[in-house]
mmCIF file of N, CA and C in Angstrom:
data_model
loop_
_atom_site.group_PDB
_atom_site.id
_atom_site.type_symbol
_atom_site.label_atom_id
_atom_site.label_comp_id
_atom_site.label_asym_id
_atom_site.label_seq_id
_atom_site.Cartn_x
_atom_site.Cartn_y
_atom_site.Cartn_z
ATOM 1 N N UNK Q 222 -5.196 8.797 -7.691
ATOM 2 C CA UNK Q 222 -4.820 10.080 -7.130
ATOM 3 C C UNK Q 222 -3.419 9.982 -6.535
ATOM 4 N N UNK Q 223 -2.601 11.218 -6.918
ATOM 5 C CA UNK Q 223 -1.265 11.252 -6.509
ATOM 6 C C UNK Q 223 -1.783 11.472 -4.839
ATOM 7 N N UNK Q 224 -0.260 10.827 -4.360
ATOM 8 C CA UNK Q 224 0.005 10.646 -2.630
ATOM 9 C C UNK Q 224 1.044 12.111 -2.287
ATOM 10 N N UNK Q 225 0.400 12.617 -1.156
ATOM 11 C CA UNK Q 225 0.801 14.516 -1.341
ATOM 12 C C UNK Q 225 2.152 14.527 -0.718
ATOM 13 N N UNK Q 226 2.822 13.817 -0.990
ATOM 14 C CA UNK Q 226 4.316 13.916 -0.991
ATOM 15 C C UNK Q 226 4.724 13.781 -2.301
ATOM 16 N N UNK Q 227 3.853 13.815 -3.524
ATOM 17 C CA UNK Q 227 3.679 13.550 -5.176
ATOM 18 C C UNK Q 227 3.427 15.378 -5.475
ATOM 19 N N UNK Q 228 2.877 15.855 -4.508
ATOM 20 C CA UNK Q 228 2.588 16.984 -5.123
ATOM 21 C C UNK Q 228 3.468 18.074 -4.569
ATOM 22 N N UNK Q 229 3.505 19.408 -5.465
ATOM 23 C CA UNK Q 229 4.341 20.112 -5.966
ATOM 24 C C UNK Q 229 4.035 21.534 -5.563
ATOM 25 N N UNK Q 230 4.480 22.240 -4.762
ATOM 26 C CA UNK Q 230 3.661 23.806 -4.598
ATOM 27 C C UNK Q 230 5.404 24.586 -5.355
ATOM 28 N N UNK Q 231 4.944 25.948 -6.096
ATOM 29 C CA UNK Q 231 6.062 26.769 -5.677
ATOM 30 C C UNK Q 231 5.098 27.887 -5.407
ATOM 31 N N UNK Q 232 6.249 28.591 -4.605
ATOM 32 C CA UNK Q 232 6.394 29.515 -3.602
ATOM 33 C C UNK Q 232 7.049 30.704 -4.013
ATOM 34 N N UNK Q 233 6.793 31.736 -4.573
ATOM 35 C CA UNK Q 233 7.119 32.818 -5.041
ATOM 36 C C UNK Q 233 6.788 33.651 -4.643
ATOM 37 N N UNK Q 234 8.205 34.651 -3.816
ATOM 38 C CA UNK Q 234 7.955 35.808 -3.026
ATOM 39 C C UNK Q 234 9.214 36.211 -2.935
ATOM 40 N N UNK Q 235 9.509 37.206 -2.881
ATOM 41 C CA UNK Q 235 11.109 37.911 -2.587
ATOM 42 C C UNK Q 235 11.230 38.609 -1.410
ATOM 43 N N UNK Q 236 11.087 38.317 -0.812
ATOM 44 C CA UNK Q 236 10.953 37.998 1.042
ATOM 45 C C UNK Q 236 11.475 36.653 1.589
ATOM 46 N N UNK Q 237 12.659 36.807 1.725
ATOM 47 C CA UNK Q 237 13.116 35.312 2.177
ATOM 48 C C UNK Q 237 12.497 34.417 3.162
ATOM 49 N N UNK Q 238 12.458 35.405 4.663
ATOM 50 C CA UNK Q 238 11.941 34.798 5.610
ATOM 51 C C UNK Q 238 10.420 34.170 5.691
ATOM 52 N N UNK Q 239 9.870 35.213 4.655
ATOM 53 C CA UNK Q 239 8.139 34.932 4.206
ATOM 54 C C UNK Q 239 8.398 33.453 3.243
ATOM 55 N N UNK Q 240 9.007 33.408 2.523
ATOM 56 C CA UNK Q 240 9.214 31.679 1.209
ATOM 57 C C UNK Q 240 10.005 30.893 2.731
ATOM 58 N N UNK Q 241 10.764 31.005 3.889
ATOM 59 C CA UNK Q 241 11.347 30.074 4.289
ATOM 60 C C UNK Q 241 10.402 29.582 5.407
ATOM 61 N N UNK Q 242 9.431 30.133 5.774
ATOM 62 C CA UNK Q 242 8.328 29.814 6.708
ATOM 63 C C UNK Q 242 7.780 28.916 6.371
ATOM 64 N N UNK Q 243 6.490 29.600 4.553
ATOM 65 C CA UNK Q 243 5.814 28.896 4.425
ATOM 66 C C UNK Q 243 6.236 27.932 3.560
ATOM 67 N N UNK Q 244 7.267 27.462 3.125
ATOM 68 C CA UNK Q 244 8.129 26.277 2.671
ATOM 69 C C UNK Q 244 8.378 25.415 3.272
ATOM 70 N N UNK Q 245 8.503 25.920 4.977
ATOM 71 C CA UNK Q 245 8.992 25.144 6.104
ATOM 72 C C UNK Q 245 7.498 23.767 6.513
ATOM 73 N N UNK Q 246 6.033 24.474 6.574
ATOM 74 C CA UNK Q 246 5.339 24.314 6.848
ATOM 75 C C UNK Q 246 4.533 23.356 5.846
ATOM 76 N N UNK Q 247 4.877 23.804 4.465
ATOM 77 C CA UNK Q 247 4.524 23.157 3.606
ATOM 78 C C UNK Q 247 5.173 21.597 3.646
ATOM 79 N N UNK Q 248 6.149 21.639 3.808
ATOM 80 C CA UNK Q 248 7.178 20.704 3.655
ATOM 81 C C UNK Q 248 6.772 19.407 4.569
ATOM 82 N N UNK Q 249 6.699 20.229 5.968
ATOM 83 C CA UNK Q 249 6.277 19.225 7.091
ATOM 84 C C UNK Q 249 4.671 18.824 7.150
ATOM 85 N N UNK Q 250 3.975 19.425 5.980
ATOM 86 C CA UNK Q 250 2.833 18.448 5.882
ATOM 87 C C UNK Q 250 2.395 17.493 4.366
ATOM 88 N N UNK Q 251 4.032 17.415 4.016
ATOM 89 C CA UNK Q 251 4.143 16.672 2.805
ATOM 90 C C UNK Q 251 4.095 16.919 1.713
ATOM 91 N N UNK Q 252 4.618 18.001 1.236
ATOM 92 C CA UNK Q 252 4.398 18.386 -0.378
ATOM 93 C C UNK Q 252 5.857 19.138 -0.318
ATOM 94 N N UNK Q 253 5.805 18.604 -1.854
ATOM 95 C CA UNK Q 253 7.141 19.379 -2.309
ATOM 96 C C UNK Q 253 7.571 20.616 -2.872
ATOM 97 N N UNK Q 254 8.355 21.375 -2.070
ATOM 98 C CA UNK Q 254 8.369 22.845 -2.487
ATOM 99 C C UNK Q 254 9.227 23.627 -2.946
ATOM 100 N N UNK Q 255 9.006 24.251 -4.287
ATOM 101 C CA UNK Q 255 10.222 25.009 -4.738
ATOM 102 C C UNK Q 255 10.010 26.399 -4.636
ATOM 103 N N UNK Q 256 10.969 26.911 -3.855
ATOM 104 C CA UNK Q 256 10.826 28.266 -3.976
ATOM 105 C C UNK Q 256 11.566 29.412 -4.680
ATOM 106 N N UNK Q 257 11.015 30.044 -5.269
ATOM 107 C CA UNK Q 257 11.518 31.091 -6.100
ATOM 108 C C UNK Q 257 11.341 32.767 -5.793
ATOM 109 N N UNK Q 258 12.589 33.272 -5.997
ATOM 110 C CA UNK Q 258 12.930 34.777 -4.804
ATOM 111 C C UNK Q 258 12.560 35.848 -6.232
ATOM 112 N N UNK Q 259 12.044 36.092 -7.056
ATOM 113 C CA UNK Q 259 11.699 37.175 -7.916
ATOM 114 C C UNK Q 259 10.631 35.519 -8.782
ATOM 115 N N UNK Q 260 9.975 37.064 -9.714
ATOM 116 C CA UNK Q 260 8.667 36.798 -10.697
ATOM 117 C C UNK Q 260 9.454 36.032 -12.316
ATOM 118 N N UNK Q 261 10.479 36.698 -12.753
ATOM 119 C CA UNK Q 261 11.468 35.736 -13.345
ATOM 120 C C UNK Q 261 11.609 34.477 -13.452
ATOM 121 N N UNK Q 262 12.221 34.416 -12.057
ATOM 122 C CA UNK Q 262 12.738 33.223 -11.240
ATOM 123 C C UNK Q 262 11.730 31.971 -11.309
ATOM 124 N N UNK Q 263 10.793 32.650 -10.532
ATOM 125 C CA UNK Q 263 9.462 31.876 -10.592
ATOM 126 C C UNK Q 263 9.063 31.284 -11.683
ATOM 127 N N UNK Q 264 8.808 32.210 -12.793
ATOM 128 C CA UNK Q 264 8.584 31.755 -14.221
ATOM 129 C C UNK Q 264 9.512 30.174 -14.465
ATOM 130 N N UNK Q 265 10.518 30.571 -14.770
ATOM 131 C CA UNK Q 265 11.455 29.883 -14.724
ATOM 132 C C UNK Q 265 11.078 28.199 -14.471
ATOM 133 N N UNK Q 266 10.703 28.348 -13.142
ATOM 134 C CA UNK Q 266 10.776 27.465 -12.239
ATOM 135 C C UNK Q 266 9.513 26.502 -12.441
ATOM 136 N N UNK Q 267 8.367 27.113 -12.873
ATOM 137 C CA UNK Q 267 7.193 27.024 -13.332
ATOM 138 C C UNK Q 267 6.881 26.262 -14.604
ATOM 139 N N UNK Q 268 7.879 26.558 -15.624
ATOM 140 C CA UNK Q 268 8.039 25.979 -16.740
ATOM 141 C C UNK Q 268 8.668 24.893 -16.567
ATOM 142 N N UNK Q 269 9.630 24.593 -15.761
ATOM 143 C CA UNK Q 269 10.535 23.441 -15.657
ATOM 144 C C UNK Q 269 10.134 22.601 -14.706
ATOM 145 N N UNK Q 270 9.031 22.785 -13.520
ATOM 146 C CA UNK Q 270 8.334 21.511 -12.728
ATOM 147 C C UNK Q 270 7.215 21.596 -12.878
ATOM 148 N N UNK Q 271 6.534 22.636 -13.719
ATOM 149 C CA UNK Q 271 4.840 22.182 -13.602
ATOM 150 C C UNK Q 271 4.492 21.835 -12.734
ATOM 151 N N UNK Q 272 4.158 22.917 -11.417
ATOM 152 C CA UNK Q 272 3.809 22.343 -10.071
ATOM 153 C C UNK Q 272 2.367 22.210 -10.009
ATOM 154 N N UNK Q 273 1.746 21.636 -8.841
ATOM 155 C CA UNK Q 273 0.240 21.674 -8.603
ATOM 156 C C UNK Q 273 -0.452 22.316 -8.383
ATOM 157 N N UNK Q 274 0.305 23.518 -7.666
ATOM 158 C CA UNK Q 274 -0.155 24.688 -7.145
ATOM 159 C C UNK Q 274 1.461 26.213 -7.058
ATOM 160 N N UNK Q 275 0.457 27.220 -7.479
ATOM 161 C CA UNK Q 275 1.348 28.293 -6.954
ATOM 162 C C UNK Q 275 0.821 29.179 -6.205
ATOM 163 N N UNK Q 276 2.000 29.669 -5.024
ATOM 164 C CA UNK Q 276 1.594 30.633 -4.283
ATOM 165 C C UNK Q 276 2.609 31.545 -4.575
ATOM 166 N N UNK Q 277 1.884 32.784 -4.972
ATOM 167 C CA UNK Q 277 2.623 33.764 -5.457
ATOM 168 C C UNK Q 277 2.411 35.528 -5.050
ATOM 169 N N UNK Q 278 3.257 36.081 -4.788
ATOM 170 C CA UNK Q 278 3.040 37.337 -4.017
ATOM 171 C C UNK Q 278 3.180 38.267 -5.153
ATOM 172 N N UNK Q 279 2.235 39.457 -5.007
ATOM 173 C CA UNK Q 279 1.557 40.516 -6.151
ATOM 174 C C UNK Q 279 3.252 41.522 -5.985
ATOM 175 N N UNK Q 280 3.169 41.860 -5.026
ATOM 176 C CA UNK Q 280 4.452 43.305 -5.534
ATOM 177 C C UNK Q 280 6.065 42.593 -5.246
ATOM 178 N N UNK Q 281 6.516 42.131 -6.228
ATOM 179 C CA UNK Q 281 8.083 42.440 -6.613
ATOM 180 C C UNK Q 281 8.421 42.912 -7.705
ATOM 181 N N UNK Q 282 9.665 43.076 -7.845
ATOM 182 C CA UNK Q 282 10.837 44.314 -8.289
ATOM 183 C C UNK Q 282 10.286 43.597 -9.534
ATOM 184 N N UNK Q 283 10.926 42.937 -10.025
ATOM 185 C CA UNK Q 283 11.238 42.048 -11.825
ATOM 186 C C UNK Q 283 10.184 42.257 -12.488
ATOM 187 N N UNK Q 284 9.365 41.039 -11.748
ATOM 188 C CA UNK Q 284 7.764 40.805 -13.167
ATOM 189 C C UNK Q 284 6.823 40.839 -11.642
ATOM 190 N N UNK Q 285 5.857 41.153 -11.638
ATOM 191 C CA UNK Q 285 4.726 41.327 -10.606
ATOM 192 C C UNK Q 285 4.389 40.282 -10.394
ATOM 193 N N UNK Q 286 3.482 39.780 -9.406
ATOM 194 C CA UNK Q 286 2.707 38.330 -9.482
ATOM 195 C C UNK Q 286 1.626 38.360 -10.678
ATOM 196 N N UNK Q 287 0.304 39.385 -10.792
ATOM 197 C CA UNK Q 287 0.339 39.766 -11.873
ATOM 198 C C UNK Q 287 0.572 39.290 -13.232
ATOM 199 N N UNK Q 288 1.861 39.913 -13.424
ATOM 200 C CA UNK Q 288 2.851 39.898 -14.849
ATOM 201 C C UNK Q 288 2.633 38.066 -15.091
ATOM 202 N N UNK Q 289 3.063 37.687 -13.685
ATOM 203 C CA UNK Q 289 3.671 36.165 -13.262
ATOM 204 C C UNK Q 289 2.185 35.391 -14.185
ATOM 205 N N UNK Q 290 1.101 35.612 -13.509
ATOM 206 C CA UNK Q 290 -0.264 34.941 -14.463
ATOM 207 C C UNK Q 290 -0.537 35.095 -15.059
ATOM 208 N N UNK Q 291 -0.426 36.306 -15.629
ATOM 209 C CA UNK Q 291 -0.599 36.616 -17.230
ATOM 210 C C UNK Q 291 0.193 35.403 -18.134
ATOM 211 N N UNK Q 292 1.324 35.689 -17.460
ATOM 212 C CA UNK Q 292 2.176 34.873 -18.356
ATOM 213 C C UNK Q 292 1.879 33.314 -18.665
ATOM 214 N N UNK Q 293 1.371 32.725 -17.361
ATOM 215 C CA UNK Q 293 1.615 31.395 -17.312
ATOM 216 C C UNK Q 293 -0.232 31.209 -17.993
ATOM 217 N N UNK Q 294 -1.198 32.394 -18.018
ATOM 218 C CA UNK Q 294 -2.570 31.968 -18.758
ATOM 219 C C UNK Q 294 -2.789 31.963 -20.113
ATOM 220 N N UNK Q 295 -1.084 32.016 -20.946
ATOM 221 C CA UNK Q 295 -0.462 32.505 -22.184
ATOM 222 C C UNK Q 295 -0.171 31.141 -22.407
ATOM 223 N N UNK Q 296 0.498 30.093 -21.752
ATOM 224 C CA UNK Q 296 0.768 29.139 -21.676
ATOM 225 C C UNK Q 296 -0.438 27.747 -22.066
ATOM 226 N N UNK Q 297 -0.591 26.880 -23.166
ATOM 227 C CA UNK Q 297 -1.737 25.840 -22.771
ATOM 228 C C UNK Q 297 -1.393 24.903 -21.571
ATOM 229 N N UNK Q 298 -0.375 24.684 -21.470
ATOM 230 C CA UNK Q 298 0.578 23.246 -20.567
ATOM 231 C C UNK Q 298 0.489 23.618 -18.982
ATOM 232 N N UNK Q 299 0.276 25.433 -19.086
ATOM 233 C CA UNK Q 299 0.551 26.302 -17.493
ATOM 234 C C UNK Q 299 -1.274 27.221 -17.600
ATOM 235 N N UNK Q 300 -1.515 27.113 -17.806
ATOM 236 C CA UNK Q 300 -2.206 27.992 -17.478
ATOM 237 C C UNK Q 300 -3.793 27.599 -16.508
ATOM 238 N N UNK Q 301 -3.887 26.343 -16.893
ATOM 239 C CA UNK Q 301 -4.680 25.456 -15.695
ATOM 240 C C UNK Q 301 -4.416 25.158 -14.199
ATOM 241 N N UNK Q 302 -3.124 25.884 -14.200
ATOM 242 C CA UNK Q 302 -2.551 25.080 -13.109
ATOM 243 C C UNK Q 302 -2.937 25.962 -11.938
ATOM 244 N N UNK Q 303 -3.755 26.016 -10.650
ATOM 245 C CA UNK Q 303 -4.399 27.242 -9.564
ATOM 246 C C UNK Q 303 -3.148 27.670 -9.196
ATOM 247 N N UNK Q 304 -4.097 28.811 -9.133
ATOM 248 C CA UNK Q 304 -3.004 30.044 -8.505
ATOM 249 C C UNK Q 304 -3.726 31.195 -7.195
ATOM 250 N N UNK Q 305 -2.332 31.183 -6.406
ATOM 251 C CA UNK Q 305 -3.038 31.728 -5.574
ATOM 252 C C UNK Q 305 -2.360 32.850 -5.230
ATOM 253 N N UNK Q 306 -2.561 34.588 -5.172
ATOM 254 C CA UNK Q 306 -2.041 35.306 -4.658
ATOM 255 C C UNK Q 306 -1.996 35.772 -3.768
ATOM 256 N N UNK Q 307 -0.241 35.827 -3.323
ATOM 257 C CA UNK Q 307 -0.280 35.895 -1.466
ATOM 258 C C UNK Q 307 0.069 37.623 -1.350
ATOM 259 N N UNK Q 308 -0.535 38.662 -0.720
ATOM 260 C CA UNK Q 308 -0.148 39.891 -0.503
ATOM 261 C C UNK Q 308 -0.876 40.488 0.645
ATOM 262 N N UNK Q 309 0.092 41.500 0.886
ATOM 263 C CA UNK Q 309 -0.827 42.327 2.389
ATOM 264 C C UNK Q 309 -2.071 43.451 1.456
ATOM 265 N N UNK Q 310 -3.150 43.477 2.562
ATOM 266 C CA UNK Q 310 -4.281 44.310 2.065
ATOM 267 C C UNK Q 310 -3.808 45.766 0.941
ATOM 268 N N UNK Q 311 -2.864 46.629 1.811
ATOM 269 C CA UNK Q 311 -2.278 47.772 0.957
ATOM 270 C C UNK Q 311 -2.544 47.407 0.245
ATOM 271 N N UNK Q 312 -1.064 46.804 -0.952
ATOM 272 C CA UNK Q 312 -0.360 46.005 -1.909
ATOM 273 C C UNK Q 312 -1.641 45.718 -2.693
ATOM 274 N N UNK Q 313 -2.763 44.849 -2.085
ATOM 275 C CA UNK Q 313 -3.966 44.270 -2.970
ATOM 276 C C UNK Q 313 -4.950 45.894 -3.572
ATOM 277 N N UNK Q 314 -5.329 46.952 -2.480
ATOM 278 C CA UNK Q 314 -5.997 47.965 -3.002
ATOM 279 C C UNK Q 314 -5.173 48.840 -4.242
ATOM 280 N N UNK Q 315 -3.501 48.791 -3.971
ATOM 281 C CA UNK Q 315 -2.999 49.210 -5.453
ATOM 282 C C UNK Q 315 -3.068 48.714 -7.066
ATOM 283 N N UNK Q 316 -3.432 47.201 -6.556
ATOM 284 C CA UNK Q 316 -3.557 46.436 -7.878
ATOM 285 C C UNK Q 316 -4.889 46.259 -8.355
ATOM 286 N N UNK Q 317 -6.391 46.485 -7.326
ATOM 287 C CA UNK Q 317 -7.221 46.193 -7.396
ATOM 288 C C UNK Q 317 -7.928 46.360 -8.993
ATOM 289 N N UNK Q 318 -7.702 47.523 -9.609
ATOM 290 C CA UNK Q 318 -7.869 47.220 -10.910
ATOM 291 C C UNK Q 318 -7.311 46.278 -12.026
ATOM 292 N N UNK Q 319 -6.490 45.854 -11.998
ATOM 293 C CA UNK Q 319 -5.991 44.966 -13.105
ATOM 294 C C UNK Q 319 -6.372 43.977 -12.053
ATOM 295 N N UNK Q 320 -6.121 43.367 -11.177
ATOM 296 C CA UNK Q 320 -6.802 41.601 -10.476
ATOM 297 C C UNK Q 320 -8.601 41.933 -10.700
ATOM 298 N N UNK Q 321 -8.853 42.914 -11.305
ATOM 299 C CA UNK Q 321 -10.770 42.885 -11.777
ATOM 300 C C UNK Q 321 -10.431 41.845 -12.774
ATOM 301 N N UNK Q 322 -9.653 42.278 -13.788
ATOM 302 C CA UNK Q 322 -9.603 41.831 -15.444
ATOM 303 C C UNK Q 322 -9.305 40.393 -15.269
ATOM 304 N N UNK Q 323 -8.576 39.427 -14.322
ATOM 305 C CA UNK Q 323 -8.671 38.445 -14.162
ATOM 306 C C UNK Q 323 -9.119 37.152 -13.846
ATOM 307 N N UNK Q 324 -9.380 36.116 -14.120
ATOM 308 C CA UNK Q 324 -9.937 34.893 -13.707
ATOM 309 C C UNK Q 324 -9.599 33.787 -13.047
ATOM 310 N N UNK Q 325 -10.281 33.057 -12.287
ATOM 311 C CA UNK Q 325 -9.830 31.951 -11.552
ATOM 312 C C UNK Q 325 -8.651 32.069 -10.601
ATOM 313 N N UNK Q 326 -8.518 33.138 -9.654
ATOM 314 C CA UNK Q 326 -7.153 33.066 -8.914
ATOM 315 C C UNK Q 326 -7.945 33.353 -7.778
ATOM 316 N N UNK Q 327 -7.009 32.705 -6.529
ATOM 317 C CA UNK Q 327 -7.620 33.488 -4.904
ATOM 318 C C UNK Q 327 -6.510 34.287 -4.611
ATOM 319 N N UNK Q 328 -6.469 34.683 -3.432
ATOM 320 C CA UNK Q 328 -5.739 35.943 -2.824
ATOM 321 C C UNK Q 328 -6.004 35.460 -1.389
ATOM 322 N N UNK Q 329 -5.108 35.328 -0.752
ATOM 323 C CA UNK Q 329 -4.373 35.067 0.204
ATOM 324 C C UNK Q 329 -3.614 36.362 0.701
ATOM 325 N N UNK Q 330 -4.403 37.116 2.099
ATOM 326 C CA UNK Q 330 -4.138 37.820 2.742
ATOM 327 C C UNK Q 330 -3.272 37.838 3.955
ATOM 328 N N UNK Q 331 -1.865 38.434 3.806
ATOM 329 C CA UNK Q 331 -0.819 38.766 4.559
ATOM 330 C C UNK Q 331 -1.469 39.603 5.775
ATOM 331 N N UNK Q 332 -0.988 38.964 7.085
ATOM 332 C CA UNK Q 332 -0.700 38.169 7.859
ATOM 333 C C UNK Q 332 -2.137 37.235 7.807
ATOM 334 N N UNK Q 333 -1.716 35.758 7.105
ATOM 335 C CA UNK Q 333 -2.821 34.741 7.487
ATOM 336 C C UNK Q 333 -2.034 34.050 8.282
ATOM 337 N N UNK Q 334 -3.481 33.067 9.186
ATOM 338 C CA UNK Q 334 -2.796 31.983 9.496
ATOM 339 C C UNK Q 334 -2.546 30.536 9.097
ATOM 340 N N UNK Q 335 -2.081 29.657 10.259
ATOM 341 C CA UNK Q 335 -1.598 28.422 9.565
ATOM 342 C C UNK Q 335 -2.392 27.680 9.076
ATOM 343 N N UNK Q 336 -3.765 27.666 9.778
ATOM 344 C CA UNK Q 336 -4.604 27.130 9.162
ATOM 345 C C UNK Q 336 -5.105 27.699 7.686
ATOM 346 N N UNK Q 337 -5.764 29.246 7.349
ATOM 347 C CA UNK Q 337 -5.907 29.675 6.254
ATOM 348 C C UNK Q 337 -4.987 29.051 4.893
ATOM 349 N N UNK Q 338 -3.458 28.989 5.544
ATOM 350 C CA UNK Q 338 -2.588 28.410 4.357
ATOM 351 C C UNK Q 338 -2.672 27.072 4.088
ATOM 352 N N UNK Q 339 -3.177 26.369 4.870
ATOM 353 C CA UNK Q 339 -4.037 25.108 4.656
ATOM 354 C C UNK Q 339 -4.937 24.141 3.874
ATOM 355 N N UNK Q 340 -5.707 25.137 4.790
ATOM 356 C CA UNK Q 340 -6.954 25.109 3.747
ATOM 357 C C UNK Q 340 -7.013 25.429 2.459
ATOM 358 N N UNK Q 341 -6.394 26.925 2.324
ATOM 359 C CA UNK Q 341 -6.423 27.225 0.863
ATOM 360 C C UNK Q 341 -5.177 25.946 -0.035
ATOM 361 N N UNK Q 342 -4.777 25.649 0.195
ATOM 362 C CA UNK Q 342 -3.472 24.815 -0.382
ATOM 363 C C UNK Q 342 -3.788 22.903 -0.387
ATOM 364 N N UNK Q 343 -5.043 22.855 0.599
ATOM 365 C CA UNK Q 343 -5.461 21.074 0.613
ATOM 366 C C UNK Q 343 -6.839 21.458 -0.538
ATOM 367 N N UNK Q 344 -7.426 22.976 -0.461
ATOM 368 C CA UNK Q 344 -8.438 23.279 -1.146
ATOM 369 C C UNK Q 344 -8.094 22.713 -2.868
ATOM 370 N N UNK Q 345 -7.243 23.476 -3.461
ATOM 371 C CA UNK Q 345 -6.990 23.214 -4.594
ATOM 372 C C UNK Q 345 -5.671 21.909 -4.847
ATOM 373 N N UNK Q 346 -5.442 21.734 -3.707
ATOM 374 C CA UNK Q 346 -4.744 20.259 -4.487
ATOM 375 C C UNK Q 346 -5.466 18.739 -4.446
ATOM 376 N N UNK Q 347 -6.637 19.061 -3.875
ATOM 377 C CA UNK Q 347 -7.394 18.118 -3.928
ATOM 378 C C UNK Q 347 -8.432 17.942 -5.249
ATOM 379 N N UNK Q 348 -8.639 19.750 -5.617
ATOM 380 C CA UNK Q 348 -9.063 19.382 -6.917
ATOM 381 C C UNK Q 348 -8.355 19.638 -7.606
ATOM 382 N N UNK Q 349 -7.134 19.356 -7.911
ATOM 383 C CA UNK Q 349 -5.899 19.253 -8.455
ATOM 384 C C UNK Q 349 -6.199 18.434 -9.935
ATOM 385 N N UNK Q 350 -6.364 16.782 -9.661
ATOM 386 C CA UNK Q 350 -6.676 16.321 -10.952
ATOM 387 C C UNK Q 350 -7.688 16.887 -11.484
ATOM 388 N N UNK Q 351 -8.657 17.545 -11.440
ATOM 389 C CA UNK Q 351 -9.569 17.892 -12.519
ATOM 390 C C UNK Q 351 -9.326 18.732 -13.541
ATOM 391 N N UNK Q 352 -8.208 20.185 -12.957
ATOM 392 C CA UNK Q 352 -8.073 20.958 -13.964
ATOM 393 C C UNK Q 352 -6.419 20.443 -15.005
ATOM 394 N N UNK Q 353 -6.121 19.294 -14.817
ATOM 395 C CA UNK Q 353 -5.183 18.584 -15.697
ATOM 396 C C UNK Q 353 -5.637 17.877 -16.547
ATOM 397 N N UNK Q 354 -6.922 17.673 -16.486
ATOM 398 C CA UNK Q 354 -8.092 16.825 -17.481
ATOM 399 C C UNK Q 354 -8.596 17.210 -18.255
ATOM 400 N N UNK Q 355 -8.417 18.430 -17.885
ATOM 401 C CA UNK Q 355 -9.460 19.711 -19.275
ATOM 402 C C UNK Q 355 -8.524 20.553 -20.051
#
């Protein structure tokens, strides 16, 4: 098992101060974090480090978070990889129909706390190696 200064989150949100928090936090409990400011971007970023985990926010301008998993469950190399969507309640009741049609993602509710981002983030990087096996 990788040592969690081995592992990899990105952080996708176009909200600066929201990616420089939880980047900040991430960081200081040992994992490495790339953050990406649009759904694009992210993509991008996604393809080129294959991280362990993504945390990714449902409403921006470019490609949606959404758009963002679709894309990467299109992918064989990306599409195992957990995902977690970060958005405030609103934001989640506008999308609530299309996040029906989807599988395997959590949702991470704006304003959580430090612990919630925690947990959810030691949750799936611990079972991290399993879905790289299948």
């Amino acid at each position: 098992m990788r040592e969690r200064e081995n592992k990899t989150i990105i952080v996708i949100d176009d909200n600066e101060d929201f990616r420089n928090f939880t980047g900040t936090i991430l960081r200081f409990e040992g994992y490495e974090v790339i953050e990406a400011s649009s759904g694009r971007e992210g993509l991008g970023k996604i393809r080129k480090y294959i991280p362990d985990l993504i945390l990714c926010d449902i409403e921006m301008a470019d490609l949606n978070g959404i758009e963002v998993y679709k894309d990467l469950k299109n992918e064989k190399n990306l599409k195992k990889i957990p995902f977690v969507f970060i958005t405030a309640a609103q934001v989640e009741n506008t999308y609530i129909r299309e996040l029906a049609t989807l599988e395997h993602f959590e949702i991470l509710k704006k304003p959580f706390s430090l612990q919630e981002l925690l947990e959810c983030t030691r949750r799936y990087l611990v079972a991290e190696n399993s879905y790289r096996l299948n």
